[in-house]
Amino acid sequence: MFTLAARRLAIRLPRVRFGSSSAYDEALATIRNDLKLNFRFKADVLEKNVIRSILAETKNLEIDNKDKDLDEFKLYDLLSKMIKQRQDSAAIYLKEGSPDRFRQTGWNELREVDYITKYLEALPVASAEEIEAKVEPIVQSVLEEEGELKSPKEIFSRIPWKVVNQDWQASEGAVKNTVLRLYNLYKTDA
């Protein structure tokens, strides 16, 4: 009898993760709610599978980082990684001369990217354009002082990493990707 009452109580209480931010918890609650709605209305099977894979990956992230705080920036990095993996596999499946069944799998991978992007864009983090606006002046200052970019380390050393999450509202992974993209852009022009 006690276990039944405990189960009912546990079902009614919201899931709270200690050491995680409220934005992280809200994002996971939204994803779980979407999964419930997907089951209830028998919506797209592909979307249901994507949501399940996101929840599985976040669970793995929580297990791997059980002693660390989880926030929307780590979730952003995770979702970005999932998008990159699906884009890479779609490119392989959609190569010229691939059989039709491979091409269909590639198109499904790209559809999954759309579903994951929906959750990525809902996170309260800086957009790629906002991050680029913060990194661009740093790249310009390196170009003015050095004349050319010899390695990305010149840019990385000037990024204020301690305030990237709080002041820039960006994940470190997103900043690193922007730095590498701008380095390749200016390296070829120099």
PDB file of N, CA, C and O in Angstrom, residues 49-93:
ATOM      1  N   ASN A  49      10.637   8.925 -32.638  1.00  0.00           N
ATOM      2  CA  ASN A  49      11.957   8.307 -32.506  1.00  0.00           C
ATOM      3  C   ASN A  49      13.045   9.345 -32.237  1.00  0.00           C
ATOM      4  O   ASN A  49      13.981   9.093 -31.483  1.00  0.00           O
ATOM      5  N   VAL A  50      12.916  10.512 -32.857  1.00  0.00           N
ATOM      6  CA  VAL A  50      13.883  11.585 -32.615  1.00  0.00           C
ATOM      7  C   VAL A  50      13.803  12.051 -31.170  1.00  0.00           C
ATOM      8  O   VAL A  50      14.829  12.232 -30.501  1.00  0.00           O
ATOM      9  N   ILE A  51      12.597  12.233 -30.671  1.00  0.00           N
ATOM     10  CA  ILE A  51      12.427  12.673 -29.284  1.00  0.00           C
ATOM     11  C   ILE A  51      12.998  11.627 -28.329  1.00  0.00           C
ATOM     12  O   ILE A  51      13.675  11.960 -27.357  1.00  0.00           O
ATOM     13  N   ARG A  52      12.751  10.372 -28.624  1.00  0.00           N
ATOM     14  CA  ARG A  52      13.319   9.310 -27.783  1.00  0.00           C
ATOM     15  C   ARG A  52      14.847   9.338 -27.812  1.00  0.00           C
ATOM     16  O   ARG A  52      15.494   9.150 -26.780  1.00  0.00           O
ATOM     17  N   SER A  53      15.418   9.576 -28.977  1.00  0.00           N
ATOM     18  CA  SER A  53      16.885   9.607 -29.054  1.00  0.00           C
ATOM     19  C   SER A  53      17.438  10.826 -28.315  1.00  0.00           C
ATOM     20  O   SER A  53      18.501  10.734 -27.690  1.00  0.00           O
ATOM     21  N   ILE A  54      16.728  11.951 -28.367  1.00  0.00           N
ATOM     22  CA  ILE A  54      17.174  13.125 -27.609  1.00  0.00           C
ATOM     23  C   ILE A  54      17.147  12.825 -26.115  1.00  0.00           C
ATOM     24  O   ILE A  54      18.089  13.136 -25.386  1.00  0.00           O
ATOM     25  N   LEU A  55      16.067  12.197 -25.655  1.00  0.00           N
ATOM     26  CA  LEU A  55      15.977  11.858 -24.227  1.00  0.00           C
ATOM     27  C   LEU A  55      17.045  10.846 -23.820  1.00  0.00           C
ATOM     28  O   LEU A  55      17.616  10.944 -22.727  1.00  0.00           O
ATOM     29  N   ALA A  56      17.334   9.895 -24.688  1.00  0.00           N
ATOM     30  CA  ALA A  56      18.380   8.917 -24.387  1.00  0.00           C
ATOM     31  C   ALA A  56      19.750   9.592 -24.315  1.00  0.00           C
ATOM     32  O   ALA A  56      20.541   9.309 -23.402  1.00  0.00           O
ATOM     33  N   GLU A  57      20.011  10.491 -25.242  1.00  0.00           N
ATOM     34  CA  GLU A  57      21.298  11.191 -25.234  1.00  0.00           C
ATOM     35  C   GLU A  57      21.430  12.113 -24.018  1.00  0.00           C
ATOM     36  O   GLU A  57      22.511  12.234 -23.448  1.00  0.00           O
ATOM     37  N   THR A  58      20.341  12.765 -23.619  1.00  0.00           N
ATOM     38  CA  THR A  58      20.413  13.612 -22.436  1.00  0.00           C
ATOM     39  C   THR A  58      20.615  12.769 -21.180  1.00  0.00           C
ATOM     40  O   THR A  58      21.320  13.189 -20.262  1.00  0.00           O
ATOM     41  N   LYS A  59      20.021  11.593 -21.153  1.00  0.00           N
ATOM     42  CA  LYS A  59      20.240  10.701 -20.013  1.00  0.00           C
ATOM     43  C   LYS A  59      21.713  10.280 -19.953  1.00  0.00           C
ATOM     44  O   LYS A  59      22.317  10.269 -18.872  1.00  0.00           O
ATOM     45  N   ASN A  60      22.290   9.959 -21.098  1.00  0.00           N
ATOM     46  CA  ASN A  60      23.720   9.625 -21.141  1.00  0.00           C
ATOM     47  C   ASN A  60      24.570  10.812 -20.703  1.00  0.00           C
ATOM     48  O   ASN A  60      25.576  10.647 -20.000  1.00  0.00           O
ATOM     49  N   LEU A  61      24.171  12.021 -21.101  1.00  0.00           N
ATOM     50  CA  LEU A  61      24.884  13.227 -20.689  1.00  0.00           C
ATOM     51  C   LEU A  61      24.823  13.389 -19.173  1.00  0.00           C
ATOM     52  O   LEU A  61      25.829  13.717 -18.537  1.00  0.00           O
ATOM     53  N   GLU A  62      23.658  13.136 -18.601  1.00  0.00           N
ATOM     54  CA  GLU A  62      23.505  13.253 -17.146  1.00  0.00           C
ATOM     55  C   GLU A  62      24.343  12.211 -16.411  1.00  0.00           C
ATOM     56  O   GLU A  62      24.928  12.504 -15.374  1.00  0.00           O
ATOM     57  N   ILE A  63      24.396  11.009 -16.953  1.00  0.00           N
ATOM     58  CA  ILE A  63      25.208   9.962 -16.326  1.00  0.00           C
ATOM     59  C   ILE A  63      26.684  10.310 -16.403  1.00  0.00           C
ATOM     60  O   ILE A  63      27.430  10.161 -15.430  1.00  0.00           O
ATOM     61  N   ASP A  64      27.122  10.795 -17.552  1.00  0.00           N
ATOM     62  CA  ASP A  64      28.530  11.150 -17.731  1.00  0.00           C
ATOM     63  C   ASP A  64      28.938  12.348 -16.887  1.00  0.00           C
ATOM     64  O   ASP A  64      30.105  12.481 -16.527  1.00  0.00           O
ATOM     65  N   ASN A  65      27.993  13.231 -16.592  1.00  0.00           N
ATOM     66  CA  ASN A  65      28.294  14.467 -15.857  1.00  0.00           C
ATOM     67  C   ASN A  65      27.565  14.522 -14.528  1.00  0.00           C
ATOM     68  O   ASN A  65      27.083  15.585 -14.133  1.00  0.00           O
ATOM     69  N   LYS A  66      27.487  13.406 -13.832  1.00  0.00           N
ATOM     70  CA  LYS A  66      26.682  13.388 -12.609  1.00  0.00           C
ATOM     71  C   LYS A  66      27.257  14.275 -11.511  1.00  0.00           C
ATOM     72  O   LYS A  66      26.540  14.694 -10.625  1.00  0.00           O
ATOM     73  N   ASP A  67      28.544  14.600 -11.570  1.00  0.00           N
ATOM     74  CA  ASP A  67      29.138  15.468 -10.560  1.00  0.00           C
ATOM     75  C   ASP A  67      29.198  16.924 -11.003  1.00  0.00           C
ATOM     76  O   ASP A  67      29.642  17.787 -10.258  1.00  0.00           O
ATOM     77  N   LYS A  68      28.749  17.204 -12.214  1.00  0.00           N
ATOM     78  CA  LYS A  68      28.838  18.552 -12.754  1.00  0.00           C
ATOM     79  C   LYS A  68      27.445  19.132 -12.963  1.00  0.00           C
ATOM     80  O   LYS A  68      26.465  18.411 -13.081  1.00  0.00           O
ATOM     81  N   ASP A  69      27.392  20.447 -13.028  1.00  0.00           N
ATOM     82  CA  ASP A  69      26.126  21.114 -13.295  1.00  0.00           C
ATOM     83  C   ASP A  69      25.781  20.996 -14.770  1.00  0.00           C
ATOM     84  O   ASP A  69      26.642  21.123 -15.633  1.00  0.00           O
ATOM     85  N   LEU A  70      24.522  20.756 -15.039  1.00  0.00           N
ATOM     86  CA  LEU A  70      24.049  20.710 -16.412  1.00  0.00           C
ATOM     87  C   LEU A  70      23.246  21.963 -16.689  1.00  0.00           C
ATOM     88  O   LEU A  70      22.453  22.397 -15.856  1.00  0.00           O
ATOM     89  N   ASP A  71      23.451  22.537 -17.849  1.00  0.00           N
ATOM     90  CA  ASP A  71      22.734  23.747 -18.201  1.00  0.00           C
ATOM     91  C   ASP A  71      22.355  23.719 -19.672  1.00  0.00           C
ATOM     92  O   ASP A  71      22.622  22.754 -20.379  1.00  0.00           O
ATOM     93  N   GLU A  72      21.701  24.795 -20.100  1.00  0.00           N
ATOM     94  CA  GLU A  72      21.239  24.856 -21.476  1.00  0.00           C
ATOM     95  C   GLU A  72      22.384  24.852 -22.479  1.00  0.00           C
ATOM     96  O   GLU A  72      22.213  24.445 -23.627  1.00  0.00           O
ATOM     97  N   PHE A  73      23.579  25.238 -22.048  1.00  0.00           N
ATOM     98  CA  PHE A  73      24.718  25.270 -22.960  1.00  0.00           C
ATOM     99  C   PHE A  73      25.211  23.856 -23.283  1.00  0.00           C
ATOM    100  O   PHE A  73      25.578  23.562 -24.415  1.00  0.00           O
ATOM    101  N   LYS A  74      25.196  22.990 -22.294  1.00  0.00           N
ATOM    102  CA  LYS A  74      25.570  21.588 -22.556  1.00  0.00           C
ATOM    103  C   LYS A  74      24.504  20.909 -23.409  1.00  0.00           C
ATOM    104  O   LYS A  74      24.818  20.099 -24.280  1.00  0.00           O
ATOM    105  N   LEU A  75      23.258  21.236 -23.179  1.00  0.00           N
ATOM    106  CA  LEU A  75      22.179  20.693 -24.002  1.00  0.00           C
ATOM    107  C   LEU A  75      22.298  21.218 -25.435  1.00  0.00           C
ATOM    108  O   LEU A  75      22.090  20.475 -26.391  1.00  0.00           O
ATOM    109  N   TYR A  76      22.679  22.470 -25.582  1.00  0.00           N
ATOM    110  CA  TYR A  76      22.899  23.046 -26.907  1.00  0.00           C
ATOM    111  C   TYR A  76      24.017  22.295 -27.638  1.00  0.00           C
ATOM    112  O   TYR A  76      23.875  21.952 -28.814  1.00  0.00           O
ATOM    113  N   ASP A  77      25.118  22.046 -26.926  1.00  0.00           N
ATOM    114  CA  ASP A  77      26.229  21.305 -27.538  1.00  0.00           C
ATOM    115  C   ASP A  77      25.791  19.895 -27.934  1.00  0.00           C
ATOM    116  O   ASP A  77      26.169  19.398 -29.001  1.00  0.00           O
ATOM    117  N   LEU A  78      25.008  19.251 -27.086  1.00  0.00           N
ATOM    118  CA  LEU A  78      24.529  17.905 -27.374  1.00  0.00           C
ATOM    119  C   LEU A  78      23.636  17.892 -28.613  1.00  0.00           C
ATOM    120  O   LEU A  78      23.819  17.059 -29.512  1.00  0.00           O
ATOM    121  N   LEU A  79      22.683  18.801 -28.675  1.00  0.00           N
ATOM    122  CA  LEU A  79      21.785  18.850 -29.830  1.00  0.00           C
ATOM    123  C   LEU A  79      22.543  19.216 -31.101  1.00  0.00           C
ATOM    124  O   LEU A  79      22.255  18.687 -32.179  1.00  0.00           O
ATOM    125  N   SER A  80      23.528  20.102 -30.983  1.00  0.00           N
ATOM    126  CA  SER A  80      24.349  20.456 -32.145  1.00  0.00           C
ATOM    127  C   SER A  80      25.120  19.245 -32.651  1.00  0.00           C
ATOM    128  O   SER A  80      25.238  19.030 -33.863  1.00  0.00           O
ATOM    129  N   LYS A  81      25.640  18.460 -31.725  1.00  0.00           N
ATOM    130  CA  LYS A  81      26.363  17.244 -32.105  1.00  0.00           C
ATOM    131  C   LYS A  81      25.434  16.261 -32.807  1.00  0.00           C
ATOM    132  O   LYS A  81      25.804  15.651 -33.823  1.00  0.00           O
ATOM    133  N   MET A  82      24.221  16.128 -32.301  1.00  0.00           N
ATOM    134  CA  MET A  82      23.256  15.216 -32.926  1.00  0.00           C
ATOM    135  C   MET A  82      22.906  15.680 -34.340  1.00  0.00           C
ATOM    136  O   MET A  82      22.775  14.861 -35.261  1.00  0.00           O
ATOM    137  N   ILE A  83      22.766  16.985 -34.526  1.00  0.00           N
ATOM    138  CA  ILE A  83      22.475  17.520 -35.859  1.00  0.00           C
ATOM    139  C   ILE A  83      23.637  17.244 -36.799  1.00  0.00           C
ATOM    140  O   ILE A  83      23.447  16.809 -37.937  1.00  0.00           O
ATOM    141  N   LYS A  84      24.850  17.486 -36.340  1.00  0.00           N
ATOM    142  CA  LYS A  84      26.036  17.255 -37.175  1.00  0.00           C
ATOM    143  C   LYS A  84      26.139  15.790 -37.579  1.00  0.00           C
ATOM    144  O   LYS A  84      26.434  15.476 -38.739  1.00  0.00           O
ATOM    145  N   GLN A  85      25.893  14.880 -36.641  1.00  0.00           N
ATOM    146  CA  GLN A  85      25.951  13.449 -36.953  1.00  0.00           C
ATOM    147  C   GLN A  85      24.934  13.090 -38.031  1.00  0.00           C
ATOM    148  O   GLN A  85      25.244  12.348 -38.967  1.00  0.00           O
ATOM    149  N   ARG A  86      23.748  13.609 -37.925  1.00  0.00           N
ATOM    150  CA  ARG A  86      22.712  13.284 -38.910  1.00  0.00           C
ATOM    151  C   ARG A  86      23.002  13.912 -40.271  1.00  0.00           C
ATOM    152  O   ARG A  86      22.743  13.304 -41.305  1.00  0.00           O
ATOM    153  N   GLN A  87      23.556  15.109 -40.276  1.00  0.00           N
ATOM    154  CA  GLN A  87      23.916  15.726 -41.552  1.00  0.00           C
ATOM    155  C   GLN A  87      25.039  14.956 -42.237  1.00  0.00           C
ATOM    156  O   GLN A  87      25.011  14.770 -43.452  1.00  0.00           O
ATOM    157  N   ASP A  88      26.016  14.505 -41.454  1.00  0.00           N
ATOM    158  CA  ASP A  88      27.110  13.722 -42.029  1.00  0.00           C
ATOM    159  C   ASP A  88      26.609  12.397 -42.596  1.00  0.00           C
ATOM    160  O   ASP A  88      26.995  11.999 -43.700  1.00  0.00           O
ATOM    161  N   SER A  89      25.753  11.708 -41.852  1.00  0.00           N
ATOM    162  CA  SER A  89      25.247  10.426 -42.351  1.00  0.00           C
ATOM    163  C   SER A  89      24.320  10.633 -43.545  1.00  0.00           C
ATOM    164  O   SER A  89      24.319   9.828 -44.479  1.00  0.00           O
ATOM    165  N   ALA A  90      23.557  11.736 -43.561  1.00  0.00           N
ATOM    166  CA  ALA A  90      22.698  12.019 -44.714  1.00  0.00           C
ATOM    167  C   ALA A  90      23.541  12.266 -45.954  1.00  0.00           C
ATOM    168  O   ALA A  90      23.187  11.813 -47.056  1.00  0.00           O
ATOM    169  N   ALA A  91      24.663  12.963 -45.802  1.00  0.00           N
ATOM    170  CA  ALA A  91      25.550  13.214 -46.944  1.00  0.00           C
ATOM    171  C   ALA A  91      26.087  11.905 -47.512  1.00  0.00           C
ATOM    172  O   ALA A  91      26.202  11.751 -48.734  1.00  0.00           O
ATOM    173  N   ILE A  92      26.375  10.951 -46.644  1.00  0.00           N
ATOM    174  CA  ILE A  92      26.868   9.649 -47.112  1.00  0.00           C
ATOM    175  C   ILE A  92      25.755   8.891 -47.833  1.00  0.00           C
ATOM    176  O   ILE A  92      25.975   8.322 -48.907  1.00  0.00           O
ATOM    177  N   TYR A  93      24.563   8.895 -47.261  1.00  0.00           N
ATOM    178  CA  TYR A  93      23.444   8.172 -47.874  1.00  0.00           C
ATOM    179  C   TYR A  93      22.986   8.789 -49.195  1.00  0.00           C
ATOM    180  O   TYR A  93      22.490   8.092 -50.075  1.00  0.00           O
TER     181      TYR A  93
END
